[in-house]
């Protein structure tokens, strides 16, 4: 019952938070586009992508810390939890030094490869200031944030994130509209990250006094971190290669077109991330408490992700052309309409949802050593196909690379997890996926016909509400038809525990 209330709290607070952040995130790039043009928009997004690559230095430790905390919290072992936190903090501090050196190196080199009219030193300092925010995060708050995730306090992270995003948005608007300075915008971003670190420090000092900071670190508790590191490296290549490849081979303006669509579909991925962030702790803790509950929970959780992914992308296909037309009105340095790209983005989200639960389940079941090569294969397929097609097909080429890799990875992940952990075959899941894809294709066809003209944001919102109601009702009923038995079983277990 406690977990159920925590999940509901997480979902409500996180959803409201992300809706506000989504609104702010849609407004800001529009202001950058109209104020500074596509080159600056492409630059900012390229910098963000490269910083994601640098964040690989913390790759592995995040997931290994989280998996270790699931176990210690599930067993209510506070001493072990303190050791895990101590070990993670030590690792993060070491990483921050290496991260700083790499930021400086890339800041000098990367601007040399760009075809742009933007000044070299301006690009250099944009990189340095953006990198500084990562240094601060590594050094001071990353370990404690994993503890909040493991305990199911995702709502705390959401509230802090909301406050910081509002401050960041205000600072960027001031920088653009009043001072017309991208460097001031980046500098204010650093100051806001320092404020975020201070908020976490105060919270943990008050709420987690029981953490023993004098314990000795034990990296053996995070023994799978190298496997998780490879997984996250591959995952980052899979998810973040496109912007980098486009900026190099097609220029910053084409990268800007990509980022407009990526902005929309990243927002949809964030909604899915809310579901995962709000519920993963239940899946992780249940594995160490009751395998029977874990199995039922997995099926219901996997089906929910598939259903939500298909619903969100189906709605997007009915609205995307009208939205992009409104959003880029007045920006004439490149054509932003690309329905094929929107379809490919949507397919990638659906494919991600088909394997989300099985990937999480495999890590929870401590199968990281046996899955690592699969992440590398996925990244290799994506990068190879993207490089092969980018010159001839541009944005669509790099997205096809992601789709091809995703198809292979989703199939492999489902088969592997069901065989090794559930010890059955994923026939029910595969059938549910196929039906959802057929429904999605139907909405893609309708969207391509431009049956509904969207000329104002008010009209966009009205049609969005209408389409959402239809799609959610239809796919929601389909989900209940497939997973009613699993949901009823979980409900019965919850009742037994209350009694």
Short mmCIF file of C-alpha atoms in Angstrom, two decimals:
data_model
loop_
_atom_site.label_atom_id
_atom_site.label_comp_id
_atom_site.label_asym_id
_atom_site.label_seq_id
_atom_site.Cartn_x
_atom_site.Cartn_y
_atom_site.Cartn_z
CA UNK A 1 0.00 0.00 0.00
CA UNK A 2 2.88 2.32 0.83
CA UNK A 3 4.48 1.65 -2.55
CA UNK A 4 1.14 2.25 -4.29
CA UNK A 5 0.80 5.66 -2.63
CA UNK A 6 4.41 6.51 -3.48
CA UNK A 7 3.88 5.58 -7.13
CA UNK A 8 0.75 7.76 -7.30
CA UNK A 9 2.58 10.67 -5.63
CA UNK A 10 5.49 10.27 -8.03
CA UNK A 11 3.21 10.16 -11.06
CA UNK A 12 1.13 13.18 -10.09
CA UNK A 13 4.00 15.46 -9.09
CA UNK A 14 6.26 14.29 -11.91
CA UNK A 15 3.53 14.68 -14.52
CA UNK A 16 2.66 18.23 -13.45
CA UNK A 17 6.35 19.07 -13.31
CA UNK A 18 7.05 17.72 -16.76
CA UNK A 19 4.04 19.48 -18.29
CA UNK A 20 5.39 22.79 -17.05
CA UNK A 21 8.93 21.94 -18.16
CA UNK A 22 7.57 20.83 -21.53
CA UNK A 23 5.80 24.16 -22.00
CA UNK A 24 8.98 26.06 -21.11
CA UNK A 25 11.03 23.77 -23.36
CA UNK A 26 8.80 24.49 -26.33
CA UNK A 27 8.95 28.25 -25.86
CA UNK A 28 12.71 28.65 -25.45
CA UNK A 29 13.96 27.09 -28.72
CA UNK A 30 11.36 29.16 -30.57
CA UNK A 31 12.80 32.32 -29.01
CA UNK A 32 16.35 31.23 -29.89
CA UNK A 33 15.33 30.46 -33.47
CA UNK A 34 13.62 33.81 -34.03
CA UNK A 35 16.26 35.83 -32.14
CA UNK A 36 19.52 34.21 -33.20
CA UNK A 37 18.64 31.89 -36.14
CA UNK A 38 19.11 28.20 -36.92
CA UNK A 39 22.90 28.19 -36.53
CA UNK A 40 22.79 29.15 -32.86
CA UNK A 41 19.94 26.72 -32.23
CA UNK A 42 21.99 23.97 -33.88
CA UNK A 43 25.07 24.97 -31.87
CA UNK A 44 23.29 24.82 -28.52
CA UNK A 45 21.86 21.40 -29.27
CA UNK A 46 25.18 20.10 -30.60
CA UNK A 47 26.91 21.24 -27.41
CA UNK A 48 24.25 19.49 -25.33
CA UNK A 49 24.74 16.27 -27.30
CA UNK A 50 28.52 16.30 -26.87
CA UNK A 51 28.13 16.88 -23.14
CA UNK A 52 25.95 13.78 -23.02
CA UNK A 53 28.89 11.86 -24.42
CA UNK A 54 31.16 13.24 -21.74
CA UNK A 55 28.65 12.18 -19.11
CA UNK A 56 29.72 8.63 -19.98
CA UNK A 57 32.37 9.10 -17.33
CA UNK A 58 29.63 8.52 -14.78
CA UNK A 59 28.10 5.77 -16.89
CA UNK A 60 27.89 2.50 -15.04
CA UNK A 61 28.17 3.96 -11.58
CA UNK A 62 24.64 5.38 -11.80
CA UNK A 63 23.01 2.06 -12.64
CA UNK A 64 25.24 -0.09 -10.42
CA UNK A 65 24.59 2.25 -7.47
CA UNK A 66 20.86 2.10 -8.11
CA UNK A 67 20.78 -1.71 -8.37
CA UNK A 68 22.86 -2.06 -5.17
CA UNK A 69 20.54 0.37 -3.35
CA UNK A 70 17.46 -1.57 -4.45
CA UNK A 71 18.87 -4.56 -2.57
CA UNK A 72 20.01 -2.76 0.59
CA UNK A 73 16.78 -0.76 0.86
CA UNK A 74 14.68 -3.84 0.13
CA UNK A 75 16.45 -5.56 3.04
CA UNK A 76 16.33 -2.39 5.21
CA UNK A 77 20.11 -2.46 5.69
CA UNK A 78 21.15 1.13 6.52
CA UNK A 79 24.81 0.31 7.06
CA UNK A 80 25.07 -1.23 3.62
CA UNK A 81 23.26 1.77 2.15
CA UNK A 82 25.81 4.11 3.77
CA UNK A 83 28.69 2.10 2.30
CA UNK A 84 27.15 2.21 -1.16
CA UNK A 85 26.67 5.99 -0.99
CA UNK A 86 30.21 6.49 0.27
CA UNK A 87 31.64 4.36 -2.54
CA UNK A 88 29.63 6.14 -5.21
CA UNK A 89 30.62 9.60 -3.93
CA UNK A 90 34.29 8.67 -4.06
CA UNK A 91 33.94 7.53 -7.66
CA UNK A 92 32.04 10.67 -8.71
CA UNK A 93 34.67 12.95 -7.19
CA UNK A 94 37.43 11.21 -9.16
CA UNK A 95 35.41 11.45 -12.36
CA UNK A 96 34.88 15.20 -12.02
CA UNK A 97 38.64 15.82 -12.43
CA UNK A 98 38.81 13.82 -15.67
CA UNK A 99 35.61 15.44 -16.91
CA UNK A 100 37.09 18.93 -16.48
CA UNK A 101 40.16 18.05 -18.55
CA UNK A 102 38.05 16.59 -21.37
CA UNK A 103 35.75 19.62 -21.46
CA UNK A 104 38.72 21.92 -21.99
CA UNK A 105 40.22 19.68 -24.68
CA UNK A 106 36.99 19.40 -26.70
CA UNK A 107 36.28 23.11 -26.29
CA UNK A 108 39.53 23.85 -28.16
CA UNK A 109 39.15 21.19 -30.88
CA UNK A 110 35.46 20.87 -31.83
CA UNK A 111 34.92 24.44 -33.17
CA UNK A 112 37.64 23.76 -35.75
CA UNK A 113 35.41 21.19 -37.50
CA UNK A 114 32.27 23.30 -37.78
CA UNK A 115 31.14 25.09 -40.93
CA UNK A 116 29.67 28.17 -39.30
CA UNK A 117 29.81 31.95 -39.16
CA UNK A 118 29.85 31.92 -35.35
CA UNK A 119 33.09 33.14 -33.77
CA UNK A 120 35.56 30.43 -32.62
CA UNK A 121 36.01 31.83 -29.11
CA UNK A 122 32.28 32.25 -28.64
CA UNK A 123 31.80 28.54 -29.36
CA UNK A 124 34.76 27.74 -27.07
CA UNK A 125 33.29 29.51 -24.04
CA UNK A 126 29.81 28.10 -24.70
CA UNK A 127 31.38 24.62 -24.36
CA UNK A 128 33.41 25.49 -21.26
CA UNK A 129 30.48 26.95 -19.35
CA UNK A 130 28.16 24.10 -20.33
CA UNK A 131 30.80 21.60 -19.21
CA UNK A 132 31.16 23.32 -15.86
CA UNK A 133 27.58 22.40 -14.98
CA UNK A 134 28.49 18.73 -15.46
CA UNK A 135 31.55 19.05 -13.21
CA UNK A 136 29.40 20.45 -10.41
CA UNK A 137 26.83 17.67 -10.80
CA UNK A 138 29.44 14.92 -10.69
CA UNK A 139 31.26 16.28 -7.69
CA UNK A 140 28.42 17.17 -5.33
CA UNK A 141 24.99 15.59 -5.89
CA UNK A 142 24.96 12.57 -8.22
CA UNK A 143 25.27 9.86 -5.53
CA UNK A 144 22.45 11.20 -3.35
CA UNK A 145 20.13 11.50 -6.32
CA UNK A 146 20.41 7.74 -6.89
CA UNK A 147 19.33 7.15 -3.28
CA UNK A 148 16.17 9.18 -3.88
CA UNK A 149 15.44 7.10 -6.98
CA UNK A 150 15.99 3.81 -5.15
CA UNK A 151 13.68 4.82 -2.30
CA UNK A 152 10.95 5.86 -4.72
CA UNK A 153 11.26 9.58 -3.90
CA UNK A 154 11.21 10.58 -7.53
CA UNK A 155 8.80 13.33 -6.59
CA UNK A 156 11.56 15.14 -4.67
CA UNK A 157 13.77 15.15 -7.75
CA UNK A 158 10.81 16.37 -9.82
CA UNK A 159 10.07 19.30 -7.53
CA UNK A 160 13.70 20.42 -7.43
CA UNK A 161 13.94 19.99 -11.19
CA UNK A 162 10.81 22.10 -11.71
CA UNK A 163 12.17 24.95 -9.60
CA UNK A 164 15.55 24.86 -11.34
CA UNK A 165 14.00 24.75 -14.80
CA UNK A 166 11.83 27.78 -14.08
CA UNK A 167 14.91 29.69 -12.89
CA UNK A 168 16.87 28.55 -15.94
CA UNK A 169 14.09 29.58 -18.30
CA UNK A 170 13.86 33.04 -16.73
CA UNK A 171 17.64 33.47 -16.89
CA UNK A 172 17.77 32.48 -20.56
CA UNK A 173 14.95 34.83 -21.52
CA UNK A 174 16.76 37.70 -19.80
CA UNK A 175 20.01 36.77 -21.54
CA UNK A 176 18.38 36.64 -24.97
CA UNK A 177 15.91 39.50 -24.86
CA UNK A 178 17.70 42.04 -22.64
CA UNK A 179 21.41 41.32 -23.17
CA UNK A 180 21.45 39.33 -26.45
CA UNK A 181 24.30 37.23 -25.06
CA UNK A 182 24.70 33.46 -25.33
CA UNK A 183 27.70 33.57 -22.98
CA UNK A 184 25.68 35.28 -20.24
CA UNK A 185 23.00 32.62 -20.75
CA UNK A 186 25.56 29.86 -20.16
CA UNK A 187 27.09 31.63 -17.15
CA UNK A 188 23.72 32.00 -15.45
CA UNK A 189 23.16 28.29 -16.10
CA UNK A 190 26.26 27.50 -14.03
CA UNK A 191 25.05 29.66 -11.13
CA UNK A 192 21.65 27.94 -11.17
CA UNK A 193 23.28 24.48 -11.03
CA UNK A 194 25.21 25.65 -7.96
CA UNK A 195 21.90 26.65 -6.40
CA UNK A 196 20.46 23.20 -7.20
CA UNK A 197 23.42 21.54 -5.49
CA UNK A 198 22.83 23.67 -2.38
CA UNK A 199 19.16 22.64 -2.26
CA UNK A 200 20.06 18.93 -2.33
CA UNK A 201 22.73 19.46 0.33
CA UNK A 202 20.24 21.05 2.73
CA UNK A 203 17.61 18.36 2.05
CA UNK A 204 19.95 15.46 2.73
CA UNK A 205 21.39 17.06 5.83
CA UNK A 206 17.88 17.22 7.31
CA UNK A 207 16.29 14.02 5.99
CA UNK A 208 19.18 11.56 5.93
CA UNK A 209 21.05 12.11 9.15
CA UNK A 210 21.25 8.34 9.58
CA UNK A 211 23.74 8.03 6.69
CA UNK A 212 27.12 7.17 8.20
CA UNK A 213 29.75 9.20 6.32
CA UNK A 214 32.63 7.59 8.26
CA UNK A 215 32.23 4.11 6.74
CA UNK A 216 34.88 2.70 4.44
CA UNK A 217 34.06 2.59 0.75
CA UNK A 218 33.67 -0.80 -0.92
CA UNK A 219 33.67 -0.73 -4.71
CA UNK A 220 32.95 -4.46 -4.69
CA UNK A 221 29.31 -3.59 -3.96
CA UNK A 222 29.25 -1.84 -7.34
CA UNK A 223 31.00 -4.69 -9.14
CA UNK A 224 28.87 -4.56 -12.28
CA UNK A 225 29.63 -0.88 -12.92
CA UNK A 226 31.94 -1.66 -15.85
CA UNK A 227 29.21 -3.63 -17.60
CA UNK A 228 26.71 -0.85 -16.98
CA UNK A 229 29.29 1.62 -18.23
CA UNK A 230 29.50 -0.17 -21.56
CA UNK A 231 25.69 -0.35 -21.67
CA UNK A 232 25.34 3.38 -21.16
CA UNK A 233 28.10 4.11 -23.66
CA UNK A 234 26.23 2.08 -26.25
CA UNK A 235 22.94 3.64 -25.23
CA UNK A 236 24.33 7.13 -25.64
CA UNK A 237 25.69 6.32 -29.08
CA UNK A 238 22.29 4.88 -29.95
CA UNK A 239 20.32 7.89 -28.70
CA UNK A 240 22.65 10.83 -29.32
CA UNK A 241 24.62 10.06 -32.46
CA UNK A 242 22.18 11.73 -34.84
CA UNK A 243 22.73 15.39 -33.89
CA UNK A 244 26.50 14.99 -33.89
CA UNK A 245 26.58 13.21 -37.27
CA UNK A 246 24.24 15.76 -38.86
CA UNK A 247 26.20 18.75 -37.53
CA UNK A 248 29.40 17.37 -39.07
CA UNK A 249 28.08 16.05 -42.42
CA UNK A 250 25.10 18.33 -43.08
CA UNK A 251 25.79 21.51 -41.09
CA UNK A 252 24.21 23.26 -38.11
CA UNK A 253 21.05 24.32 -39.98
CA UNK A 254 20.10 20.72 -40.78
CA UNK A 255 20.95 19.81 -37.20
CA UNK A 256 18.53 22.56 -36.15
CA UNK A 257 15.70 20.95 -38.15
CA UNK A 258 16.46 17.67 -36.42
CA UNK A 259 16.39 19.33 -33.01
CA UNK A 260 12.92 20.80 -33.55
CA UNK A 261 11.50 17.30 -34.08
CA UNK A 262 13.76 15.87 -31.41
CA UNK A 263 12.42 18.50 -28.99
CA UNK A 264 8.88 17.20 -29.53
CA UNK A 265 9.75 13.53 -29.32
CA UNK A 266 12.13 14.03 -26.41
CA UNK A 267 9.16 15.52 -24.59
CA UNK A 268 7.18 12.36 -25.31
CA UNK A 269 10.12 10.26 -24.13
CA UNK A 270 10.15 12.33 -20.95
CA UNK A 271 6.54 11.34 -20.28
CA UNK A 272 7.59 7.71 -20.61
CA UNK A 273 10.54 8.47 -18.36
CA UNK A 274 8.12 9.71 -15.71
CA UNK A 275 6.41 6.32 -15.72
CA UNK A 276 9.74 4.53 -15.44
CA UNK A 277 11.15 6.84 -12.81
CA UNK A 278 7.98 6.66 -10.72
CA UNK A 279 7.63 2.87 -10.82
CA UNK A 280 11.04 1.27 -11.42
CA UNK A 281 11.77 1.15 -7.69
CA UNK A 282 8.75 -1.13 -7.19
CA UNK A 283 10.04 -3.51 -9.86
CA UNK A 284 13.55 -3.41 -8.40
CA UNK A 285 12.54 -3.98 -4.79
CA UNK A 286 9.95 -6.68 -5.65
CA UNK A 287 12.63 -8.86 -7.27
CA UNK A 288 14.41 -9.10 -3.92
CA UNK A 289 11.18 -9.75 -1.99
CA UNK A 290 8.87 -11.92 -4.12
CA UNK A 291 9.62 -13.42 -7.53
CA UNK A 292 5.92 -14.19 -8.10
CA UNK A 293 4.99 -10.53 -7.63
CA UNK A 294 7.93 -9.51 -9.82
CA UNK A 295 6.69 -11.68 -12.71
CA UNK A 296 3.15 -10.31 -12.60
CA UNK A 297 4.44 -6.77 -12.17
CA UNK A 298 6.77 -7.13 -15.14
CA UNK A 299 3.99 -8.14 -17.53
CA UNK A 300 1.67 -5.31 -16.46
CA UNK A 301 4.55 -2.82 -16.54
CA UNK A 302 5.81 -3.88 -19.96
CA UNK A 303 2.35 -3.72 -21.52
CA UNK A 304 1.78 -0.28 -20.00
CA UNK A 305 4.97 1.09 -21.55
CA UNK A 306 4.06 -0.28 -24.97
CA UNK A 307 0.55 1.14 -24.73
CA UNK A 308 1.72 4.58 -23.62
CA UNK A 309 4.43 4.72 -26.29
CA UNK A 310 1.96 3.87 -29.05
CA UNK A 311 -0.66 6.30 -27.73
CA UNK A 312 1.72 9.25 -27.48
CA UNK A 313 3.24 8.72 -30.91
CA UNK A 314 -0.15 8.13 -32.57
CA UNK A 315 -1.41 11.45 -31.21
CA UNK A 316 1.79 13.14 -32.37
CA UNK A 317 1.34 11.96 -35.95
CA UNK A 318 -2.04 13.67 -36.13
CA UNK A 319 -0.64 16.96 -34.83
CA UNK A 320 3.02 17.21 -35.82
CA UNK A 321 2.68 18.94 -39.19
CA UNK A 322 0.44 21.65 -37.80
CA UNK A 323 2.66 22.16 -34.78
CA UNK A 324 5.93 22.47 -36.73
CA UNK A 325 4.28 24.92 -39.15
CA UNK A 326 3.17 27.12 -36.25
CA UNK A 327 6.41 26.73 -34.29
CA UNK A 328 8.76 27.68 -37.13
CA UNK A 329 6.62 30.46 -38.60
CA UNK A 330 8.90 33.33 -39.57
CA UNK A 331 12.03 31.15 -39.74
CA UNK A 332 12.89 30.95 -43.43
CA UNK A 333 16.56 29.96 -43.59
CA UNK A 334 15.64 26.24 -44.02
CA UNK A 335 12.50 24.11 -44.53
CA UNK A 336 11.37 22.45 -41.29
CA UNK A 337 8.52 20.22 -42.58
CA UNK A 338 9.45 16.51 -42.70
CA UNK A 339 6.61 14.05 -41.99
CA UNK A 340 8.85 11.04 -42.69
CA UNK A 341 11.23 12.16 -39.94
CA UNK A 342 8.32 12.46 -37.52
CA UNK A 343 7.22 8.90 -38.38
CA UNK A 344 10.73 7.55 -37.81
CA UNK A 345 11.06 9.42 -34.51
CA UNK A 346 7.75 7.87 -33.44
CA UNK A 347 8.85 4.36 -34.39
CA UNK A 348 11.98 4.78 -32.30
CA UNK A 349 9.90 5.72 -29.26
CA UNK A 350 7.61 2.72 -29.72
CA UNK A 351 10.59 0.39 -30.10
CA UNK A 352 12.17 1.85 -26.97
CA UNK A 353 8.96 1.10 -25.07
CA UNK A 354 8.84 -2.49 -26.32
CA UNK A 355 12.18 -3.24 -24.66
CA UNK A 356 12.11 -0.84 -21.69
CA UNK A 357 10.78 -3.31 -19.12
CA UNK A 358 12.90 -6.25 -20.28
CA UNK A 359 16.11 -4.18 -20.19
CA UNK A 360 15.32 -2.93 -16.68
CA UNK A 361 14.37 -6.46 -15.59
CA UNK A 362 17.62 -7.93 -16.89
CA UNK A 363 19.68 -5.43 -14.89
CA UNK A 364 17.60 -6.03 -11.76
CA UNK A 365 18.16 -9.79 -12.20
CA UNK A 366 21.93 -9.11 -12.27
CA UNK A 367 22.37 -10.17 -15.90
CA UNK A 368 24.45 -7.16 -16.96
CA UNK A 369 27.55 -9.26 -17.85
CA UNK A 370 25.45 -11.30 -20.31
CA UNK A 371 23.75 -8.35 -21.99
CA UNK A 372 26.62 -5.89 -22.49
CA UNK A 373 27.64 -7.11 -25.95
CA UNK A 374 24.05 -6.60 -27.09
CA UNK A 375 24.24 -2.90 -26.28
CA UNK A 376 27.45 -2.65 -28.31
CA UNK A 377 25.84 -4.41 -31.25
CA UNK A 378 22.87 -2.04 -31.10
CA UNK A 379 25.14 1.02 -31.11
CA UNK A 380 27.28 -0.40 -33.91
CA UNK A 381 24.27 -1.06 -36.15
CA UNK A 382 22.91 2.43 -35.50
CA UNK A 383 26.17 4.24 -36.18
CA UNK A 384 27.01 2.18 -39.27
CA UNK A 385 23.64 2.61 -40.98
CA UNK A 386 23.51 6.31 -40.01
CA UNK A 387 26.94 7.03 -41.54
CA UNK A 388 26.01 5.04 -44.63
CA UNK A 389 22.78 6.96 -45.27
CA UNK A 390 23.42 10.47 -43.89
CA UNK A 391 24.88 11.96 -47.09
CA UNK A 392 22.12 10.69 -49.34
CA UNK A 393 19.12 10.94 -46.98
CA UNK A 394 20.15 13.48 -44.33
CA UNK A 395 17.90 13.45 -41.25
CA UNK A 396 15.86 10.49 -42.48
CA UNK A 397 19.04 8.49 -43.00
CA UNK A 398 20.28 8.81 -39.43
CA UNK A 399 16.79 8.04 -38.10
CA UNK A 400 16.58 4.89 -40.22
CA UNK A 401 19.83 3.81 -38.58
CA UNK A 402 18.20 4.13 -35.18
CA UNK A 403 15.08 2.22 -36.30
CA UNK A 404 17.08 -0.69 -37.75
CA UNK A 405 19.15 -1.01 -34.57
CA UNK A 406 16.03 -0.69 -32.41
CA UNK A 407 14.22 -3.48 -34.24
CA UNK A 408 17.08 -5.87 -33.61
CA UNK A 409 17.53 -4.81 -29.98
CA UNK A 410 13.87 -5.04 -29.03
CA UNK A 411 13.51 -8.54 -30.47
CA UNK A 412 16.70 -9.77 -28.84
CA UNK A 413 15.89 -8.19 -25.47
CA UNK A 414 12.43 -9.74 -25.22
CA UNK A 415 13.62 -13.22 -26.19
CA UNK A 416 16.62 -13.07 -23.83
CA UNK A 417 14.71 -11.81 -20.78
CA UNK A 418 11.84 -14.25 -21.14
CA UNK A 419 14.20 -17.19 -21.61
CA UNK A 420 16.66 -16.33 -18.81
CA UNK A 421 14.41 -14.76 -16.16
CA UNK A 422 10.75 -15.57 -16.80
CA UNK A 423 11.59 -18.91 -18.43
CA UNK A 424 8.81 -18.67 -21.00
CA UNK A 425 8.28 -17.21 -24.48
CA UNK A 426 7.25 -13.58 -25.18
CA UNK A 427 4.38 -14.53 -27.50
CA UNK A 428 1.78 -12.44 -25.66
CA UNK A 429 4.05 -9.38 -25.61
CA UNK A 430 4.93 -9.71 -29.28
CA UNK A 431 1.25 -10.01 -30.26
CA UNK A 432 0.45 -6.90 -28.20
CA UNK A 433 3.30 -5.02 -29.90
CA UNK A 434 2.13 -6.00 -33.39
CA UNK A 435 -1.44 -4.90 -32.71
CA UNK A 436 -0.21 -1.56 -31.35
CA UNK A 437 1.98 -1.06 -34.44
CA UNK A 438 -1.01 -1.69 -36.73
CA UNK A 439 -3.00 0.92 -34.80
CA UNK A 440 -0.07 3.34 -35.04
CA UNK A 441 0.19 2.84 -38.83
CA UNK A 442 -3.49 3.72 -39.13
CA UNK A 443 -2.94 7.04 -37.39
CA UNK A 444 0.18 7.72 -39.51
CA UNK A 445 -1.98 7.32 -42.62
CA UNK A 446 -4.63 9.69 -41.26
CA UNK A 447 -2.01 12.26 -40.28
CA UNK A 448 -0.45 12.21 -43.74
CA UNK A 449 -3.77 13.28 -45.29
CA UNK A 450 -3.80 16.64 -43.42
CA UNK A 451 -7.51 16.30 -42.79
CA UNK A 452 -7.43 18.86 -40.00
CA UNK A 453 -6.00 22.34 -40.60
CA UNK A 454 -4.20 23.80 -37.58
CA UNK A 455 -3.71 27.55 -37.95
CA UNK A 456 -3.53 28.67 -34.29
CA UNK A 457 -2.18 27.30 -31.03
CA UNK A 458 -5.72 27.33 -29.63
CA UNK A 459 -6.83 25.10 -32.49
CA UNK A 460 -3.80 22.88 -31.85
CA UNK A 461 -4.79 22.43 -28.19
CA UNK A 462 -8.46 21.69 -29.03
CA UNK A 463 -7.59 19.04 -31.58
CA UNK A 464 -4.94 17.67 -29.25
CA UNK A 465 -7.49 17.10 -26.50
CA UNK A 466 -9.91 15.46 -28.94
CA UNK A 467 -7.30 13.17 -30.51
CA UNK A 468 -5.86 12.26 -27.09
CA UNK A 469 -9.27 11.21 -25.76
CA UNK A 470 -9.93 8.96 -28.76
CA UNK A 471 -6.49 7.35 -28.87
CA UNK A 472 -6.15 6.82 -25.10
CA UNK A 473 -9.63 5.31 -24.81
CA UNK A 474 -9.02 2.88 -27.66
CA UNK A 475 -5.53 1.77 -26.63
CA UNK A 476 -6.46 1.77 -22.93
CA UNK A 477 -9.22 -0.74 -23.57
CA UNK A 478 -6.80 -2.83 -25.61
CA UNK A 479 -4.34 -2.84 -22.70
CA UNK A 480 -6.99 -3.94 -20.21
CA UNK A 481 -8.05 -6.73 -22.57
CA UNK A 482 -4.51 -8.12 -22.65
CA UNK A 483 -3.31 -7.50 -19.08
CA UNK A 484 -6.43 -7.64 -16.90
CA UNK A 485 -5.37 -10.93 -15.28
CA UNK A 486 -1.93 -9.56 -14.30
CA UNK A 487 -3.48 -6.43 -12.79
CA UNK A 488 -6.00 -8.48 -10.80
CA UNK A 489 -3.22 -10.73 -9.48
CA UNK A 490 -1.24 -7.72 -8.27
CA UNK A 491 -4.35 -6.32 -6.61
CA UNK A 492 -4.92 -9.59 -4.76
CA UNK A 493 -1.33 -9.60 -3.49
CA UNK A 494 -1.74 -6.01 -2.24
CA UNK A 495 -4.92 -6.96 -0.36
CA UNK A 496 -3.24 -9.98 1.26
CA UNK A 497 -0.40 -7.76 2.54
CA UNK A 498 -2.87 -5.26 4.01
CA UNK A 499 -4.65 -8.08 5.87
#
